[in-house]
Coordinates of C-alpha atoms in Angstrom, one line a residue:
I1468 CA 13.5 -24.0 -4.2
D1469 CA 16.4 -26.2 -5.2
A1470 CA 17.8 -27.7 -8.5
E1471 CA 15.0 -30.3 -8.5
T1472 CA 12.4 -27.5 -8.1
Y1473 CA 13.8 -25.6 -11.1
S1474 CA 13.7 -28.8 -13.2
D1475 CA 10.1 -29.4 -12.2
L1476 CA 9.2 -25.8 -13.0
R1477 CA 10.6 -26.2 -16.5
N1478 CA 8.6 -29.4 -17.0
A1479 CA 5.5 -27.5 -15.8
K1480 CA 6.2 -24.7 -18.2
T1481 CA 6.4 -27.2 -21.1
T1482 CA 3.0 -28.6 -20.2
L1483 CA 1.3 -25.3 -19.6
E1484 CA 2.7 -23.2 -22.4
P1485 CA 0.3 -24.6 -25.1
A1486 CA -2.7 -23.8 -22.9
I1487 CA -1.7 -20.4 -21.5
D1488 CA -3.5 -18.3 -24.0
A1489 CA -6.8 -20.1 -23.5
L1490 CA -6.4 -19.9 -19.7
L1491 CA -5.7 -16.2 -19.8
E1492 CA -8.7 -15.6 -22.1
E1493 CA -11.0 -17.4 -19.6
F1494 CA -9.4 -15.6 -16.7
Y1495 CA -9.9 -12.1 -18.1
S1496 CA -13.4 -12.9 -19.4
D1497 CA -14.4 -13.8 -15.8
I1498 CA -12.8 -10.9 -14.0
R1499 CA -14.0 -8.2 -16.5
V1500 CA -17.5 -8.5 -15.2
E1501 CA -16.4 -7.3 -11.7
P1502 CA -16.9 -3.5 -11.5
E1503 CA -13.6 -2.8 -9.6
V1504 CA -11.5 -4.7 -12.1
Q1505 CA -13.6 -3.5 -15.0
R1506 CA -12.6 0.1 -14.1
L1507 CA -8.9 -0.8 -14.2
L1508 CA -9.2 -2.7 -17.6
A1509 CA -11.6 -0.3 -19.3
D1510 CA -9.0 0.8 -21.8
P1511 CA -8.4 -2.1 -24.4
E1512 CA -4.7 -1.2 -24.7
V1513 CA -4.3 -1.4 -20.9
A1514 CA -6.1 -4.8 -20.8
A1515 CA -3.9 -6.1 -23.7
R1516 CA -0.7 -5.0 -22.0
A1517 CA -1.8 -6.6 -18.7
R1518 CA -2.6 -9.8 -20.4
A1519 CA 0.7 -9.9 -22.3
A1520 CA 2.6 -8.9 -19.1
Q1521 CA 1.0 -11.8 -17.2
K1522 CA 1.8 -14.3 -19.9
Q1523 CA 5.4 -13.1 -19.9
H1524 CA 5.5 -13.3 -16.1
W1525 CA 4.3 -16.9 -16.0
L1526 CA 6.3 -18.3 -18.9
G1527 CA 9.3 -16.0 -19.0
A1528 CA 10.1 -15.7 -15.3
L1529 CA 8.1 -17.7 -12.8
L1530 CA 8.0 -21.0 -14.6
A1531 CA 11.4 -20.5 -16.1
G1532 CA 12.9 -20.2 -12.6
D1533 CA 14.6 -17.0 -13.5
Y1534 CA 14.8 -15.5 -10.0
D1535 CA 17.4 -12.8 -10.3
A1536 CA 17.7 -9.1 -9.6
S1537 CA 15.2 -8.2 -12.4
F1538 CA 12.7 -10.7 -10.8
V1539 CA 12.8 -8.8 -7.5
E1540 CA 12.7 -5.4 -9.2
K1541 CA 9.6 -6.5 -11.2
A1542 CA 7.9 -7.7 -8.0
E1543 CA 8.6 -4.3 -6.5
R1544 CA 7.1 -2.5 -9.6
I1545 CA 4.0 -4.7 -9.6
G1546 CA 3.4 -4.2 -5.9
A1547 CA 3.8 -0.4 -6.2
T1548 CA 1.7 -0.3 -9.3
H1549 CA -1.2 -2.2 -7.7
A1550 CA -1.0 0.2 -4.7
R1551 CA -1.0 3.2 -7.0
V1552 CA -4.0 2.2 -9.2
G1553 CA -6.0 0.9 -6.3
L1554 CA -6.0 -2.8 -7.0
T1555 CA -6.6 -4.4 -3.6
L1556 CA -4.7 -7.3 -2.2
S1557 CA -7.9 -9.4 -2.2
W1558 CA -8.2 -9.0 -6.0
Y1559 CA -4.5 -9.7 -6.6
L1560 CA -4.5 -12.8 -4.4
G1561 CA -7.9 -14.0 -5.8
G1562 CA -6.6 -13.6 -9.3
Y1563 CA -3.4 -15.5 -8.5
C1564 CA -5.5 -18.3 -6.9
R1565 CA -7.7 -18.5 -10.0
M1566 CA -4.7 -18.9 -12.3
L1567 CA -3.1 -21.4 -10.0
V1568 CA -6.2 -23.5 -9.9
Q1569 CA -6.4 -23.5 -13.7
F1570 CA -2.7 -24.5 -13.9
V1571 CA -3.2 -27.4 -11.4
G1572 CA -6.0 -28.7 -13.6
V1573 CA -3.9 -28.7 -16.7
L1574 CA -1.0 -30.3 -15.0
G1575 CA -3.2 -33.0 -13.4
R1576 CA -4.6 -33.9 -16.8
N1577 CA -1.6 -33.5 -19.2
A1578 CA 1.7 -33.6 -17.3
A1579 CA 4.2 -36.1 -18.5
A1580 CA 6.2 -36.0 -15.3
P1581 CA 4.5 -36.8 -11.9
A1582 CA 1.9 -34.0 -11.6
T1583 CA 2.3 -33.8 -7.8
R1584 CA 5.9 -32.8 -8.0
L1585 CA 5.2 -30.2 -10.7
I1586 CA 2.3 -28.7 -8.6
Q1587 CA 4.5 -28.6 -5.5
A1588 CA 7.2 -26.7 -7.5
M1589 CA 4.7 -24.3 -8.8
C1590 CA 3.3 -23.6 -5.4
K1591 CA 6.8 -22.8 -4.1
A1592 CA 7.3 -20.4 -7.0
V1593 CA 3.9 -18.8 -6.7
F1594 CA 4.2 -18.1 -3.0
L1595 CA 7.7 -16.7 -3.4
D1596 CA 6.2 -14.3 -5.9
V1597 CA 3.2 -13.5 -3.8
D1598 CA 5.5 -12.8 -0.8
L1599 CA 7.6 -10.4 -2.7
V1600 CA 4.7 -8.5 -4.4
T1601 CA 2.6 -8.3 -1.2
H1602 CA 5.6 -7.0 0.8
C1603 CA 6.2 -4.3 -1.8
Y1604 CA 2.5 -3.5 -2.1
L1605 CA 2.3 -2.9 1.7
D1606 CA 5.5 -1.0 1.7
A1607 CA 4.1 1.4 -1.0
K1608 CA 1.0 1.8 1.1
D1609 CA 3.1 2.5 4.2
H1610 CA 5.2 5.0 2.3
D1611 CA 2.0 7.0 1.4
M1612 CA 0.7 6.7 5.0
R1613 CA 4.0 8.0 6.4
A1614 CA 3.9 10.9 4.0
I1615 CA 0.4 11.8 5.2
M1616 CA 1.5 11.4 8.9
H1617 CA 4.5 13.7 8.3
R1618 CA 2.2 16.4 6.8
A1619 CA -0.3 15.9 9.6
T1620 CA 2.5 16.3 12.1
D1621 CA 3.7 19.5 10.5
L1622 CA 0.2 20.8 10.3
T1623 CA -0.4 20.0 14.0
S1624 CA 2.8 21.8 15.0
D1625 CA 1.8 24.8 13.0
L1626 CA -1.7 24.9 14.5
R1627 CA -0.2 24.5 18.0
V1628 CA 2.0 27.6 17.4
L1629 CA -1.0 29.5 16.0
T1630 CA -3.1 28.4 19.0
D1631 CA -0.5 29.6 21.4
D1632 CA -0.3 32.9 19.6
L1633 CA -4.0 33.3 19.7
R1634 CA -4.2 32.4 23.4
A1635 CA -1.6 35.1 24.1
A1636 CA -3.4 37.7 21.9
V1637 CA -6.7 36.9 23.7
S1638 CA -5.1 37.2 27.1
N1639 CA -3.5 40.5 26.2
A1640 CA -6.8 41.9 24.8
R1641 CA -8.6 40.7 28.0
Q1642 CA -6.0 42.3 30.2
A1643 CA -6.3 45.6 28.3
A1644 CA -10.1 45.6 28.4
E1645 CA -10.0 44.9 32.2
D1646 CA -7.4 47.6 32.8
I1647 CA -9.6 50.1 30.9
A1648 CA -12.7 49.0 32.9
A1649 CA -10.8 49.3 36.2
S1650 CA -9.6 52.8 35.4
A1651 CA -13.1 54.0 34.5
S1652 CA -15.0 56.0 37.1
S1653 CA -18.3 54.4 36.1
P1654 CA -19.4 50.8 35.3
A1655 CA -18.0 49.5 32.0
P1656 CA -20.1 50.6 29.0
A1657 CA -22.1 47.9 27.1
P1658 CA -19.6 47.7 24.2
Q1659 CA -16.8 47.0 26.6
A1660 CA -18.7 44.4 28.5
E1661 CA -19.7 42.8 25.2
L1662 CA -16.0 42.7 24.1
L1663 CA -15.1 40.9 27.3
A1664 CA -17.9 38.3 26.7
H1665 CA -16.6 37.7 23.1
L1666 CA -13.1 37.4 24.4
S1667 CA -14.3 34.7 26.9
V1668 CA -15.9 32.7 24.0
V1669 CA -12.7 33.0 21.9
E1670 CA -10.6 32.0 24.9
R1671 CA -12.8 28.9 25.6
H1672 CA -12.7 27.8 21.9
T1673 CA -8.9 28.3 21.8
E1674 CA -8.5 26.0 24.8
Q1675 CA -10.7 23.4 23.1
I1676 CA -8.6 23.5 20.0
A1677 CA -5.4 23.1 22.1
A1678 CA -6.9 20.1 23.9
R1679 CA -7.8 18.5 20.6
L1680 CA -4.3 19.1 19.2
G1681 CA -2.9 17.6 22.3
A1682 CA -5.0 14.4 21.8
L1683 CA -3.5 14.0 18.3
R1684 CA 0.0 13.6 19.4
F1685 CA 2.1 11.0 21.1
G1686 CA 4.9 12.7 22.9
D1687 CA 6.0 15.6 20.8
K1688 CA 4.6 14.6 17.4
L1689 CA 2.3 12.2 15.8
F1690 CA 3.5 8.6 15.7
I1691 CA 5.6 7.9 12.6
D1692 CA 7.4 4.7 12.1
D1693 CA 10.6 5.7 10.2
G1694 CA 12.5 2.6 11.0
A1695 CA 13.6 -0.2 8.7
Q1696 CA 11.2 -0.6 5.8
E1697 CA 12.0 -4.2 5.1
S1698 CA 12.1 -7.1 7.5
G1699 CA 15.4 -8.9 7.9
T1700 CA 14.0 -12.0 6.1
F1701 CA 13.0 -9.8 3.1
R1702 CA 16.4 -8.1 2.9
R1703 CA 18.2 -11.4 3.0
L1704 CA 15.8 -12.8 0.3
K1705 CA 16.4 -9.8 -2.0
S1706 CA 20.2 -10.1 -1.4
L1707 CA 20.1 -13.8 -2.3
L1708 CA 18.1 -13.3 -5.5
R1709 CA 20.4 -10.5 -6.5
G1710 CA 23.5 -12.5 -6.0
G1711 CA 24.6 -11.3 -2.6
K1712 CA 25.8 -13.3 0.4

């Protein structure tokens, strides 16, 4: 994305701006029939805000070539919001593809400058935006999954302690029952024999639980990737767009 690209994007904006409202109307009319999207746009105010935000995003940021810190932050918000409300990547990418196809049609018919250059510039801008939003969407999902894994690890550790305590309690109870039986002058009474049988069952179940807990862990805890949340390329891209070196 160089100076020529920015110039081509502004020319594309000039061509697309008169058609944007009609294109968005067609776009939202089509996607509203889909149950998954219908659920997200059931509130008319939410639908109106989504449409206004998309118009501003196309004309005020993407086609304006305004790629600064706010552009990155907005991509992060969009990705996190899509993850939170449950809009899958397939719907996001499919919707973006639909708008891009519409834009290409308008540029091919109406562009004053060579349409090929304008379309190429738009593709660069669109894939930059998709890259940022998708990364942030996946990062938000990863954050939620790491939180679940942390809680699962803590629960597993607690259960392991309880299992060890239960194993020790069962062992002590068995030893006590066996000592009493050994000191008796006659065979163990039925209640005592029944107690030993129950203790055997509890002991077997305790070992099964311990084995299952052991299968849940890798090393000393469940696997949690707490390393860098962003790739080196993504960090450099954000730094560049935010005016860094």
